[in-house]
Coordinates of C-alpha atoms in Angstrom, one line a residue:
Chain A
X18 CA 0.0 0.0 0.0
X19 CA 2.7 2.5 1.0
X20 CA 4.7 1.8 -2.2
X21 CA 1.7 2.5 -4.2
X22 CA 1.2 5.8 -2.4
X23 CA 4.8 6.7 -3.0
X24 CA 4.7 6.1 -6.8
X25 CA 1.5 8.2 -7.0
X26 CA 3.2 11.1 -5.2
X27 CA 5.9 11.1 -7.8
X28 CA 3.4 11.2 -10.6
X29 CA 1.1 13.9 -9.2
X30 CA 2.2 17.6 -9.2
X31 CA 2.9 18.7 -5.7
X32 CA 1.6 22.1 -6.2
X33 CA -2.0 21.0 -6.8
X34 CA -4.2 22.6 -4.2
X35 CA -5.8 20.2 -1.7
X36 CA -3.5 17.5 -2.9
X37 CA -2.4 16.4 0.6
X38 CA -5.9 15.9 2.0
X39 CA -7.0 14.1 -1.2
X40 CA -4.1 11.7 -0.9
X41 CA -4.9 11.1 2.7
X42 CA -8.5 10.4 1.8
X43 CA -7.4 7.9 -0.8
X44 CA -4.5 6.1 1.0
X45 CA -3.9 7.6 4.4
X46 CA -7.2 6.3 5.7
X47 CA -6.4 2.7 4.7
X48 CA -2.8 3.0 6.1
X49 CA -4.3 4.3 9.3
X50 CA -6.7 1.3 9.4
X51 CA -3.8 -1.1 8.9
X52 CA -1.7 0.7 11.6
X53 CA -4.7 0.4 14.0
X54 CA -5.1 -3.3 13.0
X55 CA -1.5 -4.0 13.8
X56 CA -1.8 -2.3 17.2
X57 CA -4.9 -4.3 17.8
X58 CA -3.2 -7.6 16.9
X59 CA -0.3 -6.9 19.2
X60 CA -2.4 -5.9 22.2
X61 CA -4.7 -9.0 21.8
X62 CA -1.9 -11.4 20.8
X63 CA 1.0 -10.5 23.2
X64 CA -0.5 -12.2 26.3
X65 CA -1.1 -15.4 24.3
X66 CA 2.4 -15.3 22.9
X67 CA 3.8 -15.0 26.5
X68 CA 1.6 -17.8 27.8
X69 CA 2.6 -20.1 24.9
X70 CA 6.3 -19.3 25.1
X71 CA 6.3 -19.8 28.9
X72 CA 4.7 -23.2 28.4
X73 CA 7.6 -24.4 26.2
X74 CA 10.4 -22.7 28.2
X75 CA 12.4 -24.9 30.6
X76 CA 11.3 -23.9 34.1
X77 CA 14.9 -22.9 35.1
X78 CA 15.0 -20.4 32.2
X79 CA 11.6 -19.0 33.2
X80 CA 13.1 -17.4 36.2
X81 CA 15.7 -15.4 34.3
X82 CA 16.2 -11.7 34.7
X83 CA 15.6 -10.1 32.2
X84 CA 12.8 -12.5 31.0
X85 CA 13.3 -14.9 28.1
X86 CA 11.3 -14.0 25.0
X87 CA 12.1 -17.3 23.3
X88 CA 13.6 -20.4 25.0
X89 CA 17.1 -21.5 24.0
X90 CA 15.8 -25.1 23.8
X91 CA 12.0 -25.4 23.5
X92 CA 10.7 -28.3 25.6
X93 CA 7.5 -30.1 26.6
X94 CA 8.7 -30.8 30.1
X95 CA 6.2 -28.3 31.6
X96 CA 3.3 -30.2 30.1
X97 CA 4.7 -33.5 31.4
X98 CA 5.0 -32.2 34.9
X99 CA 1.6 -30.5 34.8
X100 CA 0.0 -33.8 33.9
X101 CA 1.7 -35.5 36.8
X102 CA 0.9 -32.7 39.3
X103 CA -2.9 -32.9 38.8
X104 CA -5.2 -35.6 37.4
X105 CA -5.4 -33.7 34.1
X106 CA -7.4 -36.2 32.1
X107 CA -10.1 -36.6 34.8
X108 CA -10.4 -32.8 35.2
X109 CA -10.6 -32.4 31.4
X110 CA -13.4 -35.0 31.3
X111 CA -15.2 -33.2 34.2
X112 CA -14.9 -29.9 32.4
X113 CA -16.4 -31.4 29.2
X114 CA -19.3 -33.0 31.2
X115 CA -19.8 -29.7 33.0
X116 CA -19.7 -27.6 29.8
X117 CA -21.8 -29.8 27.6
X118 CA -24.3 -30.7 30.3
X119 CA -24.8 -27.1 31.4
X120 CA -25.2 -25.7 27.9
X121 CA -27.5 -28.5 26.8
X122 CA -29.8 -28.0 29.8
X123 CA -29.8 -24.2 29.6
X124 CA -30.6 -24.3 25.9
X125 CA -33.4 -26.8 26.3
X126 CA -35.0 -25.1 29.3
X127 CA -34.5 -21.6 27.7
X128 CA -35.9 -22.8 24.4
X129 CA -39.1 -24.1 26.0
X130 CA -39.5 -20.9 28.1
X131 CA -38.7 -18.7 25.2
X132 CA -41.4 -20.3 23.1
X133 CA -44.0 -19.8 25.8
X134 CA -43.0 -16.2 26.3
X135 CA -42.8 -15.3 22.7
X136 CA -45.8 -17.1 21.3
X137 CA -48.4 -17.8 23.9
X138 CA -50.5 -15.0 25.4
X139 CA -51.2 -15.7 29.0
X140 CA -51.7 -13.5 32.1
X141 CA -48.5 -12.7 33.9
X142 CA -46.2 -13.5 31.0
X143 CA -44.6 -10.1 31.1
X144 CA -43.9 -10.3 34.8
X145 CA -42.4 -13.8 34.4
X146 CA -40.2 -12.6 31.5
X147 CA -39.0 -9.5 33.5
X148 CA -38.3 -11.6 36.6
X149 CA -36.3 -14.1 34.6
X150 CA -34.3 -11.4 32.8
X151 CA -33.7 -9.2 35.8
X152 CA -32.4 -12.1 37.8
X153 CA -29.2 -11.9 35.7
X154 CA -28.2 -9.0 37.9
X155 CA -28.2 -11.1 41.1
X156 CA -24.5 -11.7 41.8
X157 CA -23.5 -15.3 42.0
X158 CA -21.6 -14.8 45.2
X159 CA -24.6 -13.1 47.0
X160 CA -26.5 -16.4 47.2
X161 CA -23.6 -18.8 47.6
X162 CA -24.0 -19.7 51.3
X163 CA -27.8 -20.5 51.2
X164 CA -27.3 -22.3 47.9
X165 CA -24.6 -24.4 49.4
X166 CA -26.8 -25.4 52.3
X167 CA -29.7 -26.3 50.0
X168 CA -27.5 -28.2 47.6
X169 CA -26.0 -30.0 50.6
X170 CA -29.5 -31.0 51.8
X171 CA -30.4 -32.4 48.4
X172 CA -27.0 -34.2 48.2
X173 CA -26.0 -32.2 45.1
X174 CA -22.6 -31.0 46.3
X175 CA -19.7 -32.9 44.6
X176 CA -22.0 -34.2 41.8
X177 CA -22.0 -33.5 38.1
X178 CA -25.8 -32.9 38.0
X179 CA -25.6 -30.5 40.9
X180 CA -23.0 -28.4 39.1
X181 CA -25.0 -28.6 35.8
X182 CA -28.2 -27.4 37.6
X183 CA -26.5 -24.3 39.0
X184 CA -24.5 -23.4 35.9
X185 CA -27.3 -23.9 33.4
X186 CA -29.6 -21.8 35.7
X187 CA -26.9 -19.0 35.8
X188 CA -26.9 -18.8 32.0
X189 CA -30.7 -19.0 31.5
X190 CA -31.6 -15.3 31.6
X191 CA -29.2 -14.3 28.7
X192 CA -30.2 -17.4 26.8
X193 CA -33.9 -16.8 27.2
X194 CA -33.5 -13.2 26.2
X195 CA -31.7 -14.1 23.0
X196 CA -34.1 -16.9 22.0
X197 CA -37.2 -14.8 22.7
X198 CA -35.9 -12.1 20.3
X199 CA -35.1 -14.8 17.8
X200 CA -38.4 -16.6 17.9
X201 CA -40.3 -13.3 17.6
X202 CA -38.5 -12.7 14.3
X203 CA -39.9 -16.0 12.9
X204 CA -43.3 -15.2 11.3
X205 CA -46.1 -16.7 13.3
X206 CA -48.1 -17.4 10.1
X207 CA -46.1 -20.7 9.4
X208 CA -47.2 -22.0 12.8
X209 CA -50.8 -20.8 12.4
X210 CA -51.0 -22.6 9.0
X211 CA -49.7 -25.8 10.7
X212 CA -52.3 -25.3 13.4
X213 CA -55.1 -25.0 10.9
X214 CA -53.9 -28.2 9.3
X215 CA -54.6 -29.9 12.6
X216 CA -51.1 -30.1 14.1
X217 CA -50.8 -30.2 17.9
X218 CA -48.7 -27.7 19.9
X219 CA -46.0 -30.3 20.4
X220 CA -46.0 -31.1 16.7
X221 CA -45.7 -27.4 15.8
X222 CA -42.8 -26.9 18.2
X223 CA -40.9 -30.0 17.1
X224 CA -41.7 -30.1 13.3
X225 CA -42.2 -26.4 12.4
X226 CA -40.4 -24.1 14.8
X227 CA -37.5 -26.3 15.8
X228 CA -35.9 -26.5 12.3
X229 CA -36.3 -22.7 11.9
X230 CA -34.6 -21.8 15.2
X231 CA -32.0 -24.6 15.2
X232 CA -29.1 -22.2 14.2
X233 CA -30.0 -20.0 17.2
X234 CA -30.1 -22.9 19.6
X235 CA -26.8 -24.1 18.3
X236 CA -25.2 -20.7 18.6
X237 CA -26.4 -20.4 22.2
X238 CA -25.1 -23.9 22.9
X239 CA -21.6 -22.8 21.7
X240 CA -21.7 -19.5 23.7
X241 CA -22.9 -21.3 26.8
X242 CA -20.3 -24.0 26.4
X243 CA -17.5 -21.3 26.4
X244 CA -19.0 -19.6 29.4
X245 CA -19.2 -22.8 31.5
X246 CA -15.8 -24.0 30.3
X247 CA -14.5 -20.7 31.8
X248 CA -16.4 -20.8 35.0
X249 CA -14.4 -20.8 38.2
X250 CA -16.5 -19.9 41.2
X251 CA -19.1 -22.7 41.1
X252 CA -16.7 -25.6 40.7
X253 CA -14.4 -24.0 43.2
X254 CA -17.1 -24.0 45.9
X255 CA -19.2 -27.0 44.9
X256 CA -16.7 -29.5 43.7
X257 CA -14.3 -30.9 46.2
X258 CA -13.3 -34.3 44.8
X259 CA -11.4 -35.6 41.8
X260 CA -14.5 -36.8 40.1
X261 CA -16.1 -33.4 39.8
X262 CA -13.3 -30.7 39.8
X263 CA -12.9 -28.9 36.5
X264 CA -9.7 -27.6 34.8
X265 CA -10.2 -24.1 36.1
X266 CA -10.1 -25.5 39.6
X267 CA -7.0 -27.5 38.6
X268 CA -5.4 -24.2 37.6
X269 CA -5.7 -23.0 41.2
X270 CA -4.4 -26.3 42.6
X271 CA -1.1 -26.5 40.8
X272 CA 1.7 -26.3 43.3
X273 CA 5.3 -27.2 43.0
X274 CA 6.8 -28.3 46.3
X275 CA 10.3 -28.1 44.8
X276 CA 10.0 -24.5 43.9
X277 CA 10.3 -21.5 46.2
X278 CA 8.1 -19.4 44.0
X279 CA 4.5 -19.7 45.2
X280 CA 2.9 -20.0 41.7
X281 CA 4.4 -22.7 39.4
X282 CA 4.0 -20.6 36.3
X283 CA 5.7 -23.3 34.1
X284 CA 2.9 -25.8 34.8
X285 CA 0.2 -23.1 34.8
X286 CA 1.1 -21.9 31.4
X287 CA 1.0 -25.4 30.1
X288 CA -2.5 -26.0 31.5
X289 CA -3.5 -22.6 30.3
X290 CA -2.7 -23.6 26.7
X291 CA -4.8 -26.7 27.1
X292 CA -7.7 -24.6 28.3
X293 CA -7.3 -22.0 25.5
X294 CA -7.1 -24.5 22.6
X295 CA -10.7 -25.9 22.7
X296 CA -12.1 -22.4 22.9
X297 CA -10.0 -21.3 19.9
X298 CA -11.3 -24.2 17.9
X299 CA -14.9 -23.3 18.7
X300 CA -14.2 -19.7 17.6
X301 CA -12.6 -20.8 14.4
X302 CA -15.5 -23.0 13.7
X303 CA -18.4 -20.7 14.8
X304 CA -17.1 -17.1 14.7
X305 CA -19.9 -15.7 12.6
X306 CA -22.7 -17.4 14.7
X307 CA -21.2 -16.4 18.0
X308 CA -20.8 -12.8 17.0
X309 CA -24.5 -12.6 15.9
X310 CA -25.7 -14.4 19.0
X311 CA -23.8 -12.1 21.4
X312 CA -24.9 -8.9 19.7
X313 CA -28.6 -10.0 19.6
X314 CA -28.7 -10.9 23.2
X315 CA -27.1 -7.6 24.3
X316 CA -29.1 -5.4 21.9
X317 CA -32.6 -6.6 22.6
Chain B
X7 CA -74.6 -38.6 27.9
X8 CA -75.2 -39.1 24.3
X9 CA -75.0 -35.3 23.7
X10 CA -71.3 -35.3 24.5
X11 CA -69.9 -38.6 23.2
X12 CA -66.5 -37.0 22.5
X13 CA -65.9 -36.0 26.1
X14 CA -66.9 -39.5 27.2
X15 CA -64.4 -41.2 24.9
X16 CA -61.5 -39.1 26.2
X17 CA -62.3 -38.4 29.8
X18 CA -58.9 -36.8 30.6
X19 CA -58.7 -33.4 32.2
X20 CA -56.8 -31.7 29.4
X21 CA -59.5 -32.5 26.8
X22 CA -62.2 -30.9 29.0
X23 CA -60.4 -27.5 29.1
X24 CA -61.3 -24.7 26.7
X25 CA -58.8 -23.9 24.0
X26 CA -57.5 -20.9 25.9
X27 CA -57.1 -22.9 29.1
X28 CA -55.1 -25.5 27.2
X29 CA -52.7 -22.9 26.1
X30 CA -52.2 -21.7 29.7
X31 CA -51.4 -25.3 30.7
X32 CA -48.9 -25.6 27.8
X33 CA -47.3 -22.3 28.7
X34 CA -46.9 -23.3 32.4
X35 CA -45.4 -26.7 31.4
X36 CA -43.0 -25.0 29.0
X37 CA -41.9 -22.4 31.6
X38 CA -41.6 -24.9 34.5
X39 CA -38.0 -26.0 34.0
X40 CA -36.6 -22.5 33.6
X41 CA -38.6 -21.0 36.4
X42 CA -37.8 -24.0 38.6
X43 CA -34.1 -23.7 38.0
X44 CA -34.1 -19.9 38.7
X45 CA -36.2 -20.3 41.9
X46 CA -34.0 -23.1 43.2
X47 CA -30.7 -21.3 42.5
X48 CA -31.5 -17.6 42.6
X49 CA -34.9 -16.5 44.1
X50 CA -35.1 -18.9 47.0
X51 CA -31.5 -18.6 48.1
X52 CA -31.8 -14.8 47.8
X53 CA -34.6 -14.8 50.3
X54 CA -32.5 -16.8 52.6
X55 CA -29.6 -14.4 52.2
X56 CA -32.0 -11.5 53.1
X57 CA -33.1 -13.5 56.2
X58 CA -29.5 -14.3 57.2
X59 CA -28.4 -10.7 56.9
X60 CA -30.3 -9.8 60.0
X61 CA -28.9 -12.8 62.0
X62 CA -25.7 -13.9 63.5
X63 CA -25.0 -17.3 62.2
X64 CA -21.7 -19.1 62.4
X65 CA -22.4 -22.9 62.3
X66 CA -19.3 -23.5 64.3
X67 CA -20.6 -21.6 67.3
X68 CA -24.4 -21.0 66.9
X69 CA -25.6 -24.5 67.2
X70 CA -29.1 -23.4 67.9
X71 CA -29.4 -21.9 64.4
X72 CA -29.3 -18.2 63.4
X73 CA -29.6 -15.6 66.2
X74 CA -31.6 -12.5 65.4
X75 CA -29.4 -9.3 65.7
X76 CA -31.4 -6.7 63.9
X77 CA -29.2 -4.3 62.1
X78 CA -26.1 -5.5 64.0
X79 CA -24.3 -6.9 60.9
X80 CA -24.9 -3.7 59.1
X81 CA -23.5 -1.6 62.0
X82 CA -20.4 -3.9 62.0
X83 CA -20.1 -3.4 58.3
X84 CA -20.1 0.4 58.5
X85 CA -17.2 0.1 61.0
X86 CA -15.2 -2.5 59.0
X87 CA -12.3 -0.9 57.1
X88 CA -12.0 -3.9 54.8
X89 CA -15.6 -3.6 53.7
X90 CA -15.2 0.1 53.1
X91 CA -11.9 -0.4 51.2
X92 CA -13.5 -3.2 49.1
X93 CA -16.6 -1.1 48.3
X94 CA -14.5 1.9 47.2
X95 CA -12.1 -0.3 45.1
X96 CA -15.0 -2.1 43.5
X97 CA -16.7 1.2 42.5
X98 CA -13.4 2.7 41.1
X99 CA -12.6 -0.6 39.3
X100 CA -16.1 -1.0 37.8
X101 CA -16.6 2.6 36.7
X102 CA -13.0 2.9 35.4
X103 CA -13.1 -0.4 33.6
X104 CA -16.5 0.3 32.1
X105 CA -15.5 3.8 30.8
X106 CA -12.5 2.4 29.0
X107 CA -14.4 -0.6 27.7
X108 CA -17.0 1.7 26.1
X109 CA -14.4 4.2 24.8
X110 CA -12.0 1.6 23.4
X111 CA -14.9 -0.7 22.4
X112 CA -16.2 2.1 20.2
X113 CA -12.7 2.5 18.6
X114 CA -12.4 -1.2 18.0
X115 CA -15.9 -1.4 16.6
X116 CA -14.9 1.2 14.0
X117 CA -11.9 -1.0 13.1
X118 CA -14.2 -4.1 12.8
X119 CA -16.5 -2.0 10.6
X120 CA -13.8 -0.6 8.4
X121 CA -13.6 -2.0 4.9
X122 CA -10.2 -3.6 4.6
X123 CA -8.9 -6.9 3.5
X124 CA -8.1 -8.4 6.9
X125 CA -11.5 -7.5 8.3
X126 CA -12.5 -11.2 8.7
X127 CA -9.3 -11.8 10.7
X128 CA -10.0 -8.9 13.0
X129 CA -13.5 -10.2 13.7
X130 CA -12.1 -13.7 14.6
X131 CA -9.3 -12.2 16.8
X132 CA -11.7 -9.9 18.7
X133 CA -13.6 -12.9 20.1
X134 CA -10.5 -14.5 21.7
X135 CA -10.0 -12.4 24.8
X136 CA -13.7 -12.7 25.6
X137 CA -13.7 -16.4 25.1
X138 CA -10.7 -17.5 27.1
X139 CA -11.1 -18.4 30.8
X140 CA -10.8 -15.4 33.1
X141 CA -8.7 -17.6 35.3
X142 CA -6.2 -18.1 32.5
X143 CA -6.1 -14.3 31.8
X144 CA -5.8 -13.5 35.6
X145 CA -2.9 -15.9 36.2
X146 CA -1.2 -15.0 32.9
X147 CA -1.2 -11.3 33.6
X148 CA -0.1 -12.0 37.2
X149 CA 3.0 -13.5 35.7
X150 CA 3.4 -10.9 33.0
X151 CA 3.2 -8.1 35.6
X152 CA 5.6 -9.8 38.0
X153 CA 8.3 -7.4 39.2
X154 CA 11.2 -9.8 38.7
X155 CA 10.3 -12.1 35.9
X156 CA 7.5 -10.4 34.1
X157 CA 7.5 -9.2 30.5
X158 CA 5.4 -6.1 30.9
X159 CA 7.8 -4.2 33.4
X160 CA 10.7 -5.4 31.2
X161 CA 9.2 -4.2 28.0
X162 CA 8.2 -0.8 29.6
X163 CA 11.7 -0.4 30.9
X164 CA 13.5 -1.2 27.6
X165 CA 11.0 0.4 25.1
X166 CA 9.6 3.4 27.1
X167 CA 12.2 3.8 29.9
X168 CA 9.4 3.6 32.4
X169 CA 10.3 1.9 35.7
X170 CA 7.2 0.7 37.4
X171 CA 6.5 -1.9 40.1
X172 CA 3.0 -3.3 39.6
X173 CA 1.5 -5.9 41.9
X174 CA 3.4 -4.9 45.0
X175 CA 2.3 -1.2 44.9
X176 CA -1.3 -0.7 46.0
X177 CA -2.2 1.9 43.3
X178 CA -0.4 0.3 40.5
X179 CA -2.0 -3.1 41.4
X180 CA -5.4 -1.4 41.1
X181 CA -4.4 -0.1 37.7
X182 CA -3.1 -3.5 36.6
X183 CA -6.3 -5.3 37.6
X184 CA -8.4 -2.7 35.9
X185 CA -6.4 -2.9 32.7
X186 CA -6.8 -6.7 32.6
X187 CA -10.6 -6.2 32.9
X188 CA -10.4 -3.7 30.0
X189 CA -8.3 -6.0 27.9
X190 CA -10.6 -9.0 28.5
X191 CA -14.0 -7.3 28.0
X192 CA -13.5 -4.5 25.5
X193 CA -13.9 -7.0 22.6
X194 CA -17.3 -8.0 23.8
X195 CA -18.4 -4.3 24.0
X196 CA -16.9 -3.8 20.6
X197 CA -19.0 -6.6 19.1
X198 CA -22.2 -5.2 20.5
X199 CA -21.3 -1.6 19.4
X200 CA -20.4 -3.0 15.9
X201 CA -24.0 -4.3 15.6
X202 CA -25.2 -0.8 16.5
X203 CA -22.8 0.9 14.0
X204 CA -24.1 -1.3 11.2
X205 CA -27.6 0.0 12.0
X206 CA -26.7 3.7 11.3
X207 CA -27.5 4.7 7.8
X208 CA -24.6 5.7 5.5
X209 CA -26.7 8.6 4.1
X210 CA -26.4 10.4 7.5
X211 CA -22.6 10.5 7.2
X212 CA -22.7 11.5 3.6
X213 CA -25.1 14.4 4.3
X214 CA -22.9 15.5 7.1
X215 CA -19.8 15.4 4.9
X216 CA -21.5 17.5 2.3
X217 CA -22.2 20.0 5.1
X218 CA -18.5 20.1 5.9
X219 CA -18.3 17.7 8.9
X220 CA -15.0 15.9 9.5
X221 CA -14.5 12.6 11.2
X222 CA -14.6 14.1 14.7
X223 CA -17.7 16.0 14.3
X224 CA -19.4 13.0 12.7
X225 CA -18.4 10.9 15.7
X226 CA -19.7 13.4 18.2
X227 CA -22.8 14.6 16.4
X228 CA -23.9 11.4 14.6
X229 CA -22.3 8.2 15.9
X230 CA -22.4 8.8 19.6
X231 CA -26.0 10.2 19.7
X232 CA -27.3 7.4 17.5
X233 CA -25.5 4.8 19.7
X234 CA -26.6 6.4 23.0
X235 CA -29.3 3.8 23.9
X236 CA -26.9 0.9 23.1
X237 CA -24.0 2.7 24.9
X238 CA -26.2 3.1 28.0
X239 CA -27.6 -0.5 28.0
X240 CA -24.1 -2.0 27.4
X241 CA -22.6 0.3 30.0
X242 CA -25.2 -0.7 32.6
X243 CA -24.8 -4.4 31.7
X244 CA -21.0 -4.1 32.1
X245 CA -21.3 -2.2 35.4
X246 CA -23.8 -4.7 36.9
X247 CA -21.8 -7.7 35.7
X248 CA -18.5 -6.4 36.9
X249 CA -19.8 -5.3 40.3
X250 CA -19.9 -9.0 41.1
X251 CA -16.4 -9.8 39.7
X252 CA -14.6 -12.4 41.7
X253 CA -12.1 -14.5 39.8
X254 CA -10.0 -11.7 38.3
X255 CA -8.7 -10.1 41.5
X256 CA -8.9 -13.3 43.4
X257 CA -6.4 -15.1 41.1
X258 CA -4.4 -12.1 39.9
X259 CA -3.5 -10.4 43.2
X260 CA -5.4 -12.3 45.8
X261 CA -6.9 -9.0 46.8
X262 CA -3.5 -7.6 47.8
X263 CA -1.2 -5.9 48.5
X264 CA -2.9 -5.5 51.8
X265 CA -6.6 -5.2 50.9
X266 CA -6.0 -2.7 48.1
X267 CA -7.5 -4.9 45.3
X268 CA -10.1 -6.7 47.4
X269 CA -13.5 -6.5 45.8
X270 CA -16.8 -6.9 47.6
X271 CA -17.3 -10.4 46.2
X272 CA -13.9 -11.5 47.6
X273 CA -14.8 -10.1 51.0
X274 CA -18.0 -12.1 50.9
X275 CA -16.0 -15.2 49.9
X276 CA -13.6 -14.6 52.8
X277 CA -16.3 -14.2 55.4
X278 CA -18.2 -17.3 54.0
X279 CA -15.0 -19.3 54.3
X280 CA -14.6 -18.1 57.9
X281 CA -18.2 -19.5 58.4
X282 CA -19.5 -16.0 59.3
X283 CA -22.6 -16.7 57.3
X284 CA -24.8 -13.9 58.8
X285 CA -22.1 -11.2 58.2
X286 CA -21.4 -12.5 54.7
X287 CA -25.1 -12.3 53.9
X288 CA -25.3 -8.7 55.1
X289 CA -22.4 -7.7 52.8
X290 CA -24.2 -9.6 50.0
X291 CA -27.2 -7.5 50.6
X292 CA -25.1 -4.3 50.4
X293 CA -23.8 -5.6 47.1
X294 CA -27.3 -6.3 45.8
X295 CA -28.3 -2.8 47.0
X296 CA -25.5 -1.2 44.9
X297 CA -26.5 -3.3 41.9
X298 CA -30.1 -2.3 42.3
X299 CA -29.2 1.4 42.5
X300 CA -27.2 1.2 39.3
X301 CA -30.0 -0.7 37.6
X302 CA -32.6 2.0 38.5
X303 CA -30.3 4.8 37.4
X304 CA -29.7 2.8 34.2
X305 CA -33.4 2.3 33.5
X306 CA -34.0 6.0 34.1
X307 CA -31.2 7.1 31.7
X308 CA -32.3 4.6 29.1
X309 CA -35.9 5.8 29.2
X310 CA -34.9 9.4 29.0
X311 CA -32.6 9.0 26.0
X312 CA -34.5 6.3 24.2
X313 CA -37.7 8.2 24.1
X314 CA -35.9 11.3 22.7
X315 CA -34.5 9.3 19.8

């Protein structure tokens, strides 16, 4: 781009009035965009670079002053020690169960509720909608103690389904809001036609509406999976054994008795990479859907 | 009998209902799972928190159950320097972070909206900070801000000649935690604002250009006024959401040095871990109160500016 601009400046007469601003309008703007883009890439990318480089730097070299920006001999030792320090595979499995379970339950429950709220006129529907949506503002931490007691009574602490119940519930308000706005955009005439043809409500939901809103459901599934994959507080408080702890809890558990430094960054960065990769894959795969889903939920 | 053969053949309750009543039943059944989950994990425990906030309850000592103390917990809170410090840091953190998230988010939204060849790449990249675990970001930045081994102090020293100690200085630690929140959530704000930007007609800008407006005047007289409802709702959402932040300061600084980066949520967590359930509940109520005030102000602003559009 800049070489093109240079050749043009040789060709054009410098004396022409308004030449500078015209040139800027033509090329300066796009150069500015690329400069901003480069800055944006650096600010977003640098932390990931540091995390990745730390994960392949020998732990002795990690504590160099000044810090190492690229290891002399890249190694996978940190990964090996991380896998020995915590039951990595079990935690990984728990994270997947927690993520898939919570997003599936939240999407199903929110989809059902959204249909009732968007399509069926009944007294109190506005109040129920408002109560469901406003409950998003209730801080998780503010109800933690009573919730723990209730979950303890029902023997839901240290269980997958207990964690799934609380996490899916946490994500319901945003999911309902998004799905209601989506269902309202689908013309009701299609369902009315099916109704006149003698279809029951269940048939209408499953055969007519479901195919139409499947992309929205899938988008919310992806978004909710990412949110639950990242969740720390609930598993930290409600999961105390190997069978239910997730990777984010594992991150807080890594300790290295051999090191004087309190936080074993070598192992943490290795685990961090493992936690980032699945999310990156989801984004590569569903970028467009996730962007539209997030914007819709926040705008409506 | 013979007048209603249909009802006799299907004597179930549902069939006897009128059409309208059948729809009510269906609506209730469809809402049941969602409402049940919210009642079980939000509404009911919230009532219990409200109840506990007026009681002294430490299960290790109060074997007879919660003891009513009236406003005792709230009096104790008003004299607790840690609570005051955590409230003031939480407010500074939330307002500062939200301001920069909106300002930088608007800038990033313009970048995402600009017509250039790598636009698809910028839209994929922008999702990444939002999508990674907060725990990973908090611990990663903790390491990057480390005084001895961190890259950020080293880069600042060698590139800008700035000598700064981050996580062991109370004010700089506050700045560092806030910056990470800005880094993590600006992309989300940008995506929402991008959707808003795409809704503004091009003809407005063209008309303004004909009238001699430059980029700055267009920004302040077209873009920002047109986006105001979205800016207010997004700002309120970010404030309410970040008032409850826990994992970022908990993992990045542990609330330190001292209590300089302790947020309200972490104070509640600490008191709950010390089994001071009644006291923790009263701090929770204070947090809910702050959220409610922000929410009411937000609704007022939204109505005021949305109606005028």
